PDB file of C-alpha atoms in Angstrom:
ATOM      1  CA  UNK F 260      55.034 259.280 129.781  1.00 71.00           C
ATOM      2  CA  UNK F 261      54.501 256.083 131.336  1.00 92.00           C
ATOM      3  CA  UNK F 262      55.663 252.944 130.232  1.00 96.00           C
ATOM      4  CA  UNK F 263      51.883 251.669 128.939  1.00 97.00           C
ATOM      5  CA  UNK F 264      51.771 254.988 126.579  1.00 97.00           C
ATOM      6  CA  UNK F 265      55.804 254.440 125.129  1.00 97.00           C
ATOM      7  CA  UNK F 266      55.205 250.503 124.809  1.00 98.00           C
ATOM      8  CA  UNK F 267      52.003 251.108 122.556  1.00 98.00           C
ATOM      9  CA  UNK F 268      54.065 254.695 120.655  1.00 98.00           C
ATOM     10  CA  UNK F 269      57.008 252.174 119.801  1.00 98.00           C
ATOM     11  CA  UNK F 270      54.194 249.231 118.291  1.00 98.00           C
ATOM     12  CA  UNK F 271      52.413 252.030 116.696  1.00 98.00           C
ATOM     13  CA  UNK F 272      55.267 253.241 114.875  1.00 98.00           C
ATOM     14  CA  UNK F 273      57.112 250.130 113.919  1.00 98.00           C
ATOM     15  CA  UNK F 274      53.055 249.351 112.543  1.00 98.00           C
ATOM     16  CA  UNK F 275      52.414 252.480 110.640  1.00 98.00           C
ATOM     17  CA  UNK F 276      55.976 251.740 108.832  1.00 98.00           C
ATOM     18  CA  UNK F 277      54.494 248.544 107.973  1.00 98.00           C
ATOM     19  CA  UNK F 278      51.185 250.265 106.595  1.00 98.00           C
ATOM     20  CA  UNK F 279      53.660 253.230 104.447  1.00 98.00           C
ATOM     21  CA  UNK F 280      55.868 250.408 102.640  1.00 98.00           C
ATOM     22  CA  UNK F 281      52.377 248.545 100.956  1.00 98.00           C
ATOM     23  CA  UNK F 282      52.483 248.621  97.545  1.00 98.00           C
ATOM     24  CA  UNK F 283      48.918 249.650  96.023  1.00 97.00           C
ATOM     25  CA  UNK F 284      48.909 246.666  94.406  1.00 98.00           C
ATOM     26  CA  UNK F 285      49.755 244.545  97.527  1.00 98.00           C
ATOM     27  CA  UNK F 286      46.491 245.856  99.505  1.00 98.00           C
ATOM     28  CA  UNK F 287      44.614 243.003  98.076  1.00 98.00           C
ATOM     29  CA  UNK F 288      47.301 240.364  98.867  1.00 98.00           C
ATOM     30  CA  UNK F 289      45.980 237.658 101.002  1.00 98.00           C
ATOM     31  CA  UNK F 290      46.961 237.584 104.662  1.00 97.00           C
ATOM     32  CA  UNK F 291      47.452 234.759 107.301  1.00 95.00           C
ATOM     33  CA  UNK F 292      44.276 235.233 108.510  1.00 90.00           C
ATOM     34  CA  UNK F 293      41.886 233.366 106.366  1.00 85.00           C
ATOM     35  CA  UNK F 294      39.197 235.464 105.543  1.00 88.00           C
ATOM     36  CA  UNK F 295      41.530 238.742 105.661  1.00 94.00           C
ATOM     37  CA  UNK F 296      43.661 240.486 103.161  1.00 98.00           C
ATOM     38  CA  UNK F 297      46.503 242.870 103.843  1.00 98.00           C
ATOM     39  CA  UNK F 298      43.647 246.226 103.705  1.00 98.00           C
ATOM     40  CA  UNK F 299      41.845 244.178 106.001  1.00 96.00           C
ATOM     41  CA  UNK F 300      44.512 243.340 108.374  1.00 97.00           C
ATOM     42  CA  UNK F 301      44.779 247.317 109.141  1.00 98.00           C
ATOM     43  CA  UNK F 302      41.143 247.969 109.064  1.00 96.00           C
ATOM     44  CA  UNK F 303      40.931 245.813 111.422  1.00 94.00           C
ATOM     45  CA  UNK F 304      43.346 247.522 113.621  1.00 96.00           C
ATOM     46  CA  UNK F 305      41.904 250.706 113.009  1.00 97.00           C
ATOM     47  CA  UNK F 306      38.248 249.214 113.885  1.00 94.00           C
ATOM     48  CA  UNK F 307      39.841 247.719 117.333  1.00 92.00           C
ATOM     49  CA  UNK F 308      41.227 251.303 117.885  1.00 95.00           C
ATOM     50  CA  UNK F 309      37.993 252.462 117.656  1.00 94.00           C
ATOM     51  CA  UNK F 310      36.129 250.046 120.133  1.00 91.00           C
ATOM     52  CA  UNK F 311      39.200 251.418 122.944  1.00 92.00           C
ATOM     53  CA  UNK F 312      37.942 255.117 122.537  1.00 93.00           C
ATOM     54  CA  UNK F 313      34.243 254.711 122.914  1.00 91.00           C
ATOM     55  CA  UNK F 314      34.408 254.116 126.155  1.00 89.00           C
ATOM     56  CA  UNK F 315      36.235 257.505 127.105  1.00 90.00           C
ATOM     57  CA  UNK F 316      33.515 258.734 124.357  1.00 90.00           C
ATOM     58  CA  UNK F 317      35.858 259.237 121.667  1.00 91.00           C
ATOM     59  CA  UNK F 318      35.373 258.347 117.874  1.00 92.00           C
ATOM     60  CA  UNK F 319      37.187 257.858 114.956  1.00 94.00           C
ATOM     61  CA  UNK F 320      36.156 259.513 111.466  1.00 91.00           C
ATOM     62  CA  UNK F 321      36.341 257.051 108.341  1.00 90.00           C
ATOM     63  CA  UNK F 322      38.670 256.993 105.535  1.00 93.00           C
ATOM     64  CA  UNK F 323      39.283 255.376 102.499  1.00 93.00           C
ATOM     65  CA  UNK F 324      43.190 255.478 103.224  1.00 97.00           C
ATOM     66  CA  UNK F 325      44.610 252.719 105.189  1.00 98.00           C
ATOM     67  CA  UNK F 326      47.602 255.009 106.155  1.00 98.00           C
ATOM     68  CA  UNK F 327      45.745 257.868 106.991  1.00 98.00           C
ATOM     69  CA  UNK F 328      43.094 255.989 109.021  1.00 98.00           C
ATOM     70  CA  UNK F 329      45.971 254.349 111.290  1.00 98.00           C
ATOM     71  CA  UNK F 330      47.399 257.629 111.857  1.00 98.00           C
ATOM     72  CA  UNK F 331      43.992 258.802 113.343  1.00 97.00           C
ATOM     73  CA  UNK F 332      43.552 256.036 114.993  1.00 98.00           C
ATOM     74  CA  UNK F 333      46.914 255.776 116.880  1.00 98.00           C
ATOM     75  CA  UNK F 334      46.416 259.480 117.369  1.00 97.00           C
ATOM     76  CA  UNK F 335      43.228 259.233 119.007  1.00 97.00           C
ATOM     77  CA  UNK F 336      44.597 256.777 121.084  1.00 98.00           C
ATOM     78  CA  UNK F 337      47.974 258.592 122.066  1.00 98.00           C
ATOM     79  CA  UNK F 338      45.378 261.634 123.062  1.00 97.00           C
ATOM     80  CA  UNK F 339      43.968 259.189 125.705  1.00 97.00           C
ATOM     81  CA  UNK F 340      47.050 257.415 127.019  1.00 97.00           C
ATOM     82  CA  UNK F 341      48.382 261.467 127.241  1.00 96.00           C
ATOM     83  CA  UNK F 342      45.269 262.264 129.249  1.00 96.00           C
ATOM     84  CA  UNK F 343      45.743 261.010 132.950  1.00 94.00           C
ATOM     85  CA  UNK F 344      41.818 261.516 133.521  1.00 95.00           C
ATOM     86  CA  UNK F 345      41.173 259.768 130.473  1.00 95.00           C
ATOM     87  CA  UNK F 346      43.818 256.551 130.633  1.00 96.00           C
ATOM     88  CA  UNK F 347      42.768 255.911 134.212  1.00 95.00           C
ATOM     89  CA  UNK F 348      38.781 255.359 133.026  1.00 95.00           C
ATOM     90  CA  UNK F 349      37.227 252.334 134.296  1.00 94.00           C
ATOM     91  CA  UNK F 350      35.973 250.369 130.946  1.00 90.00           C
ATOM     92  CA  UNK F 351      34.210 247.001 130.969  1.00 87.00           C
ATOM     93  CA  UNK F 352      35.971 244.295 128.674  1.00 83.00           C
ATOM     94  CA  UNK F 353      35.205 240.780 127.908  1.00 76.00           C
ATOM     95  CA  UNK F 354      38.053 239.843 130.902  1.00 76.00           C
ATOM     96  CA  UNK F 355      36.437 242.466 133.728  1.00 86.00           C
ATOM     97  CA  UNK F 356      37.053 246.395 134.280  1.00 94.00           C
ATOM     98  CA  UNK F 357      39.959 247.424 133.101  1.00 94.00           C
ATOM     99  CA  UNK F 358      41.251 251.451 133.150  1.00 96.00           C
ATOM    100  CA  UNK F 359      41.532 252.627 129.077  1.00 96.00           C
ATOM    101  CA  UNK F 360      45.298 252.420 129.410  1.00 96.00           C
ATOM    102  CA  UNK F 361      45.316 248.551 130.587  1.00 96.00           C
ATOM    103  CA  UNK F 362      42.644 247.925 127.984  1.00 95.00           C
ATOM    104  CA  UNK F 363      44.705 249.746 124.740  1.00 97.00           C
ATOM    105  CA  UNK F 364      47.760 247.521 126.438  1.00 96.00           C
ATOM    106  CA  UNK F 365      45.988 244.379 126.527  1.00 94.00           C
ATOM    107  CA  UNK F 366      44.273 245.040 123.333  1.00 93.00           C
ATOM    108  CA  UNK F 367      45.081 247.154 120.228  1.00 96.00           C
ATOM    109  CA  UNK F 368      49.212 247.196 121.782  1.00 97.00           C
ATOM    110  CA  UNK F 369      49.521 243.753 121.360  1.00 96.00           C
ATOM    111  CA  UNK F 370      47.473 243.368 118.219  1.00 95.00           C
ATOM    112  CA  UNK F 371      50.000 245.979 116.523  1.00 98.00           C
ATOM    113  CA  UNK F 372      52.753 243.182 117.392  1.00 98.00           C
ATOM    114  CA  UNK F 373      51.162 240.382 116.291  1.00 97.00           C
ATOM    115  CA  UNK F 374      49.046 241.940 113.314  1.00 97.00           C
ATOM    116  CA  UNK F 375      52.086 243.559 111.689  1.00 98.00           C
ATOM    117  CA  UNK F 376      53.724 240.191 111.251  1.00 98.00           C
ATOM    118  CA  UNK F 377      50.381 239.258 109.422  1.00 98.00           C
ATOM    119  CA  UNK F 378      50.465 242.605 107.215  1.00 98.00           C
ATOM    120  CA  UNK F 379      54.060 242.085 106.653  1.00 98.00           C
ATOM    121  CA  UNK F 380      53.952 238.008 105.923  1.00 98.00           C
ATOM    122  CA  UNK F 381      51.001 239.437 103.514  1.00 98.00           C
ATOM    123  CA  UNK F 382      52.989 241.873 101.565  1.00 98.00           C
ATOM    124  CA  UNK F 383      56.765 240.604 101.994  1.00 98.00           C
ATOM    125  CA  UNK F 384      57.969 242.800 104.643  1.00 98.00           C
ATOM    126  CA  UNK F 385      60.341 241.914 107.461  1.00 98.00           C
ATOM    127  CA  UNK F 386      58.749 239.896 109.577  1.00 97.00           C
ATOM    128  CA  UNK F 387      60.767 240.044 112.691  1.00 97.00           C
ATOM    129  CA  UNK F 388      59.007 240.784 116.155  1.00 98.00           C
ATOM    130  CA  UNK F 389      60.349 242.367 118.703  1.00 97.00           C
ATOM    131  CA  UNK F 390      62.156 240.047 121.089  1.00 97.00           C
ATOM    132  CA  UNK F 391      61.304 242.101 124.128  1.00 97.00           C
ATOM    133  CA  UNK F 392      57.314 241.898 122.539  1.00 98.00           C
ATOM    134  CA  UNK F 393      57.627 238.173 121.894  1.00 98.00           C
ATOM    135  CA  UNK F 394      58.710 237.563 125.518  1.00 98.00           C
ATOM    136  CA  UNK F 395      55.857 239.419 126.359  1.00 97.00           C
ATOM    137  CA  UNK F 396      53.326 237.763 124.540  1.00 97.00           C
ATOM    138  CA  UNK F 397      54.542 234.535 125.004  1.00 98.00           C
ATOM    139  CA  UNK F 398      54.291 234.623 128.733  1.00 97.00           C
ATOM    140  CA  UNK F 399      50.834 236.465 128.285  1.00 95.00           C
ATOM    141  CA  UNK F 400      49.770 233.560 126.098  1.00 95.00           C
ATOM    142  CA  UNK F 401      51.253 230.330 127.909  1.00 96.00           C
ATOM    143  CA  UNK F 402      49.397 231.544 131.340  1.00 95.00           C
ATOM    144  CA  UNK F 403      45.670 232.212 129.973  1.00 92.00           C
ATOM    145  CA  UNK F 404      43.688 229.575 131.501  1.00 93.00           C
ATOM    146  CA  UNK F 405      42.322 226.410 129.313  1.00 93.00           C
ATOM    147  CA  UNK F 406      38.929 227.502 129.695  1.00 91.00           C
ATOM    148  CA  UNK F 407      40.087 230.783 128.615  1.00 89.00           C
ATOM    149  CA  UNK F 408      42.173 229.416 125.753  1.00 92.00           C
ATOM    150  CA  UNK F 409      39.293 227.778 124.589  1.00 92.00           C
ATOM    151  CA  UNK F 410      36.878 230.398 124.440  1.00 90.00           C
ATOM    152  CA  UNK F 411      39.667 232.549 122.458  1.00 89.00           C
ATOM    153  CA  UNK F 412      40.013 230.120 119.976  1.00 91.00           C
ATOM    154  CA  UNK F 413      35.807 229.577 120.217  1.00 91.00           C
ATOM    155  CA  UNK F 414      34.572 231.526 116.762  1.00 87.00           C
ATOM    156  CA  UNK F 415      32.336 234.568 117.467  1.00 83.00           C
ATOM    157  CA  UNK F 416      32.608 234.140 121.149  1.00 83.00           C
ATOM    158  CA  UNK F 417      33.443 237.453 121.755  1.00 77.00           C
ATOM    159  CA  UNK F 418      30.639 238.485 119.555  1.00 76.00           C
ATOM    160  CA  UNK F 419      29.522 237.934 116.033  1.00 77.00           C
ATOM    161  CA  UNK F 420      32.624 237.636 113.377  1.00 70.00           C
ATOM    162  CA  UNK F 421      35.083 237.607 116.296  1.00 75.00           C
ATOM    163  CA  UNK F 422      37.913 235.060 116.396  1.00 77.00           C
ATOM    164  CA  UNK F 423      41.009 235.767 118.978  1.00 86.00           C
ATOM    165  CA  UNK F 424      42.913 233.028 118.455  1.00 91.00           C
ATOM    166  CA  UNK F 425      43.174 230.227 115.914  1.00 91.00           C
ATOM    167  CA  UNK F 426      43.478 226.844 115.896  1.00 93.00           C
ATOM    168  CA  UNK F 427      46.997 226.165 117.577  1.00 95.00           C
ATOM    169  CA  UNK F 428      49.546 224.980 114.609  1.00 96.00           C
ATOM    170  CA  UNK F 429      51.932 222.757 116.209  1.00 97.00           C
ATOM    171  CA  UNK F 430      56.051 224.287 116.264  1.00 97.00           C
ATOM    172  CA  UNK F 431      58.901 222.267 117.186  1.00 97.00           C
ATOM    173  CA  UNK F 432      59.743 223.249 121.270  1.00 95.00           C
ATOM    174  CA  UNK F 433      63.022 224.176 119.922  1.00 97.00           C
ATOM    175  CA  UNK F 434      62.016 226.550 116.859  1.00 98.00           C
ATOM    176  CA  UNK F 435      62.648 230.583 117.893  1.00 98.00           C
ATOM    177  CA  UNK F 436      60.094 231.503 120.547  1.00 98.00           C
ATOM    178  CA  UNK F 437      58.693 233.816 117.774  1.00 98.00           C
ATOM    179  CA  UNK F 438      57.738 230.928 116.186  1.00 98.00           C
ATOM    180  CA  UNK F 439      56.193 228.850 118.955  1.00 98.00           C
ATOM    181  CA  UNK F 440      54.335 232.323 119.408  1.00 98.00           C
ATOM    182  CA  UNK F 441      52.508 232.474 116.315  1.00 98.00           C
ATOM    183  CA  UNK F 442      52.083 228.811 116.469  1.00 97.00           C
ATOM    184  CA  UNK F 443      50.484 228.901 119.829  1.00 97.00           C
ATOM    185  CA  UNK F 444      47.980 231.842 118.683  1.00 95.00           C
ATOM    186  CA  UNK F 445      46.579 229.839 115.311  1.00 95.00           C
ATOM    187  CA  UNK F 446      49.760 231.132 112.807  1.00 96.00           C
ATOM    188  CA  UNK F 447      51.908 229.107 110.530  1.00 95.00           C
ATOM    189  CA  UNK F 448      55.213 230.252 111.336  1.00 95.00           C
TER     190      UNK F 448
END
């Protein structure tokens, strides 16, 4: 297994515990994202899942079970990064061709990171990254071109409803890099 495929196995498990300790009465609980609540958080993840696979013509079948449709999802997904045919497909993406397994990195990997501190700030989980995935995203984050930055943060740039990044909230430079992360990407720490 390569190190693409066990970096996205370890964020898809530490998610999916995430998704199994909601409450049902906590799926309605408001996240950090504005327009989002906790069921949206992870239907959102399991809808970004989804765009990865059509290009190596895979889809996902709904379900009314925010559990159960992660598990698909990051099932699907495992199947491709398993696949050495399939994770080495050339897909288009909104930053040039990319092969599936740099595209699930770059994509629904990191959002597992950053979107299960949202689902956890929403339902009052533990809301400790890991460091080795904040290093990563920080340095990811701090060398995207202005330009770049801007367009992220640009409302429906991407296409219609899509927002990458927030507004940055400004963070001490001294608060925990975790911190200065979530700040940088439109978070209040």
């Amino acid at each position: 297994m390569g190190e693409i495929a066990e970096r996205y196995r370890r964020r898809a498990e530490a998610f999916e515990r995430k998704v199994a300790a909601v409450e049902p009465d906590q799926w309605d609980n408001q996240s950090p994202c504005a327009r989002w609540t906790a069921r949206d958080v992870v239907e959102h993840v399991v809808t970004m899942h989804g765009v990865m696979l059509q290009p190596v013509a895979r889809k996902l079948e709904p379900s009314d079970d925010p559990l159960t449709a992660f598990q698909e999802a990051r099932a699907a997904v495992e199947d491709v990064l398993d696949d050495p045919i399939l994770a080495l497909t050339e897909t288009d993406s909104p930053s040039g061709p990319l092969t599936a397994e740099r595209h699930i990195d770059q994509v629904v990997s990191d959002d597992l990171v950053l979107h299960g501190w949202d689902l956890a700030r929403a339902t009052g989980q533990d809301e400790t990254m890991d460091h080795a995935d904040v290093e990563r995203l920080w340095a990811t984050a701090v060398a995207i071109p202005p330009d770049v930055m801007e367009k992220y943060r640009t409302p429906g740039a991407f296409g219609e409803g899509i927002e990458v990044y927030g507004p940055e909230v400004p963070v001490p430079s001294d608060a925990p890099l975790q911190d200065r992360l979530l700040g940088l990407i439109g978070r209040q720490p």
